[in-house]
Tab-separated table of C-alpha atoms in Angstrom:
chain	number	residue	atom	x	y	z
C	1	UNK	CA	134.009	82.407	97.673
C	2	UNK	CA	131.650	79.201	96.357
C	3	UNK	CA	130.206	80.488	93.043
C	4	UNK	CA	126.454	79.714	92.979
C	5	UNK	CA	124.538	78.563	90.571
C	6	UNK	CA	121.747	80.413	88.789
C	7	UNK	CA	119.403	77.349	89.392
C	8	UNK	CA	120.363	77.769	93.303
C	9	UNK	CA	120.200	81.478	93.364
C	10	UNK	CA	116.994	81.332	91.514
C	11	UNK	CA	115.425	79.385	93.990
C	12	UNK	CA	116.607	81.267	96.875
C	13	UNK	CA	114.625	84.116	95.545
C	14	UNK	CA	111.706	82.560	94.369
C	15	UNK	CA	111.928	80.869	98.449
C	16	UNK	CA	112.668	84.995	99.484
C	17	UNK	CA	109.330	86.026	97.530
C	18	UNK	CA	107.246	83.853	98.756
C	19	UNK	CA	108.642	84.474	102.664
C	20	UNK	CA	108.492	88.160	101.636
C	21	UNK	CA	104.786	87.948	100.294
C	22	UNK	CA	103.745	86.343	103.377
C	23	UNK	CA	105.064	88.954	105.607
C	24	UNK	CA	103.870	92.045	103.545
C	25	UNK	CA	100.568	90.684	103.208
C	26	UNK	CA	100.302	90.977	107.534
C	27	UNK	CA	101.969	94.191	106.801
C	28	UNK	CA	99.375	95.491	104.019
C	29	UNK	CA	96.646	94.271	106.404
C	30	UNK	CA	97.511	96.475	109.477
C	31	UNK	CA	98.184	99.908	107.195
C	32	UNK	CA	95.944	99.552	104.267
C	33	UNK	CA	91.677	98.864	103.834
C	34	UNK	CA	91.768	95.221	102.582
C	35	UNK	CA	88.427	94.707	100.993
C	36	UNK	CA	87.048	97.464	103.194
C	37	UNK	CA	87.292	94.982	106.339
C	38	UNK	CA	88.821	97.825	108.847
C	39	UNK	CA	88.524	101.602	108.569
C	40	UNK	CA	91.306	103.209	107.149
C	41	UNK	CA	90.172	104.879	103.954
C	42	UNK	CA	93.336	104.466	101.833
C	43	UNK	CA	93.999	100.675	99.560
C	44	UNK	CA	97.139	99.913	98.998
C	45	UNK	CA	97.023	100.617	95.394
C	46	UNK	CA	95.557	104.049	95.734
C	47	UNK	CA	98.625	104.570	98.150
C	48	UNK	CA	100.952	102.993	95.515
C	49	UNK	CA	99.046	105.361	92.791
C	50	UNK	CA	99.406	108.567	94.291
C	51	UNK	CA	103.363	107.818	95.800
C	52	UNK	CA	104.136	107.268	92.027
C	53	UNK	CA	102.164	110.571	91.167
C	54	UNK	CA	103.679	112.615	93.645
C	55	UNK	CA	107.508	111.195	94.110
C	56	UNK	CA	107.930	109.908	90.940
C	57	UNK	CA	105.801	112.378	89.139
C	58	UNK	CA	104.000	109.769	86.919
C	59	UNK	CA	101.615	111.755	85.984
C	60	UNK	CA	99.395	110.024	82.668
C	61	UNK	CA	97.054	107.210	82.585
C	62	UNK	CA	99.327	105.401	80.243
C	63	UNK	CA	102.306	106.064	82.350
C	64	UNK	CA	100.913	104.593	85.689
C	65	UNK	CA	98.669	101.639	83.670
C	66	UNK	CA	102.084	100.254	81.739
C	67	UNK	CA	104.128	100.766	85.699
C	68	UNK	CA	100.988	98.354	87.511
C	69	UNK	CA	100.851	96.479	84.664
C	70	UNK	CA	96.873	97.499	84.227
C	71	UNK	CA	95.014	98.006	81.339
C	72	UNK	CA	93.989	101.761	81.125
C	73	UNK	CA	90.009	100.812	81.443
C	74	UNK	CA	90.580	99.099	84.946
C	75	UNK	CA	92.978	101.862	85.680
C	76	UNK	CA	90.692	104.396	84.757
C	77	UNK	CA	88.224	102.748	87.142
C	78	UNK	CA	90.227	103.131	90.336
C	79	UNK	CA	91.314	106.487	89.278
C	80	UNK	CA	87.807	107.797	88.743
C	81	UNK	CA	86.892	106.670	92.606
C	82	UNK	CA	89.625	108.233	93.475
C	83	UNK	CA	88.901	111.895	91.938
C	84	UNK	CA	85.388	111.171	93.357
C	85	UNK	CA	86.478	111.204	96.855
C	86	UNK	CA	89.004	113.382	96.307
C	87	UNK	CA	92.783	112.209	96.298
C	88	UNK	CA	93.437	113.228	92.621
C	89	UNK	CA	92.725	115.595	90.426
C	90	UNK	CA	92.717	114.794	86.564
C	91	UNK	CA	93.380	117.765	84.125
C	92	UNK	CA	92.889	117.614	80.427
C	93	UNK	CA	96.270	118.066	78.440
C	94	UNK	CA	97.151	121.711	77.774
C	95	UNK	CA	96.957	123.313	74.390
C	96	UNK	CA	99.808	122.087	71.691
C	97	UNK	CA	99.923	118.387	73.579
C	98	UNK	CA	97.969	114.865	73.354
C	99	UNK	CA	94.839	115.913	73.240
C	100	UNK	CA	93.665	112.113	74.551
C	101	UNK	CA	96.111	113.045	77.782
C	102	UNK	CA	94.720	113.421	80.708
C	103	UNK	CA	97.271	114.813	83.607
C	104	UNK	CA	96.736	113.525	86.872
C	105	UNK	CA	97.923	115.745	90.032
C	106	UNK	CA	97.542	115.036	93.934
C	107	UNK	CA	95.167	116.984	95.916
C	108	UNK	CA	95.591	117.630	99.240
C	109	UNK	CA	93.702	115.187	101.080
C	110	UNK	CA	95.581	112.765	98.839
C	111	UNK	CA	98.838	113.898	99.898
C	112	UNK	CA	97.519	114.275	104.013
C	113	UNK	CA	96.602	110.335	103.270
C	114	UNK	CA	99.574	109.621	101.540
C	115	UNK	CA	102.063	111.190	104.529
C	116	UNK	CA	99.367	109.361	106.930
C	117	UNK	CA	99.861	105.780	105.170
C	118	UNK	CA	103.860	106.249	104.780
C	119	UNK	CA	104.064	107.265	108.099
C	120	UNK	CA	101.989	104.024	109.394
C	121	UNK	CA	104.023	101.955	107.139
C	122	UNK	CA	106.758	103.297	108.881
C	123	UNK	CA	105.430	102.773	112.601
C	124	UNK	CA	105.143	99.039	111.457
C	125	UNK	CA	108.695	98.728	110.160
C	126	UNK	CA	109.980	100.022	113.160
C	127	UNK	CA	108.100	98.145	115.507
C	128	UNK	CA	109.529	95.017	114.050
C	129	UNK	CA	112.953	96.326	114.051
C	130	UNK	CA	113.104	97.144	117.699
C	131	UNK	CA	112.315	93.370	118.448
C	132	UNK	CA	115.694	92.731	116.721
C	133	UNK	CA	119.125	92.299	117.919
C	134	UNK	CA	121.496	94.608	117.176
C	135	UNK	CA	123.164	91.989	114.988
C	136	UNK	CA	120.122	91.259	113.650
C	137	UNK	CA	119.438	94.454	112.471
C	138	UNK	CA	123.191	94.955	110.839
C	139	UNK	CA	122.671	91.865	109.058
C	140	UNK	CA	119.262	93.081	107.807
C	141	UNK	CA	120.700	96.278	107.076
C	142	UNK	CA	123.796	94.790	104.765
C	143	UNK	CA	121.276	92.322	103.010
C	144	UNK	CA	118.263	95.021	101.876
C	145	UNK	CA	121.982	97.219	100.438
C	146	UNK	CA	122.902	94.132	98.755
C	147	UNK	CA	119.673	93.120	97.535
C	148	UNK	CA	118.971	96.572	96.779
C	149	UNK	CA	122.429	97.369	94.477
C	150	UNK	CA	120.904	93.347	92.266
C	151	UNK	CA	117.278	94.674	92.193
C	152	UNK	CA	119.015	98.371	91.093
C	153	UNK	CA	120.962	96.177	88.698
C	154	UNK	CA	118.226	93.664	87.123
C	155	UNK	CA	116.438	97.393	86.445
C	156	UNK	CA	118.948	98.521	84.539
C	157	UNK	CA	119.300	95.982	81.723
C	158	UNK	CA	116.674	93.396	80.214
C	159	UNK	CA	119.411	90.899	79.920
C	160	UNK	CA	118.480	89.189	83.133
C	161	UNK	CA	114.891	88.018	81.390
C	162	UNK	CA	116.763	86.595	78.114
C	163	UNK	CA	118.972	85.150	80.254
C	164	UNK	CA	122.293	86.986	79.358
C	165	UNK	CA	124.767	88.392	81.813
C	166	UNK	CA	124.321	91.266	84.191
C	167	UNK	CA	127.727	93.302	83.775
């Protein structure tokens, strides 16, 4: 197998990120509320927050802010709106815990909204995949599997940002 230089790989990854961003923008516009331009109540950021709280058990503002790369004050505005819309519920820390902590849990309305947008997202992907040939579907499945493997390796080490090798 031919060896590919890091510079060539970086360029391919950059090009992929640009193409993915354009394709993803199209999907987001069809599935989520983008600047109030459709009748969908849930924004993409709200979807991500609900997903993190419900599926990954990320349940504090500090954890969410770190994962989303947002300031706590900026995130708090979104969370307050979500609480007003009854998508999330904030609860104070239990006795004995850090009294400054606020815990988040998804409400039934939030869970319903999350499940509805998940299904709409899956429907979008299903429609896209139905237009592919069998060979394209197999190539895509293999490519996603391989890319996922590389991303898992990246997430397990900080070396990719420090110029070191990934083992």
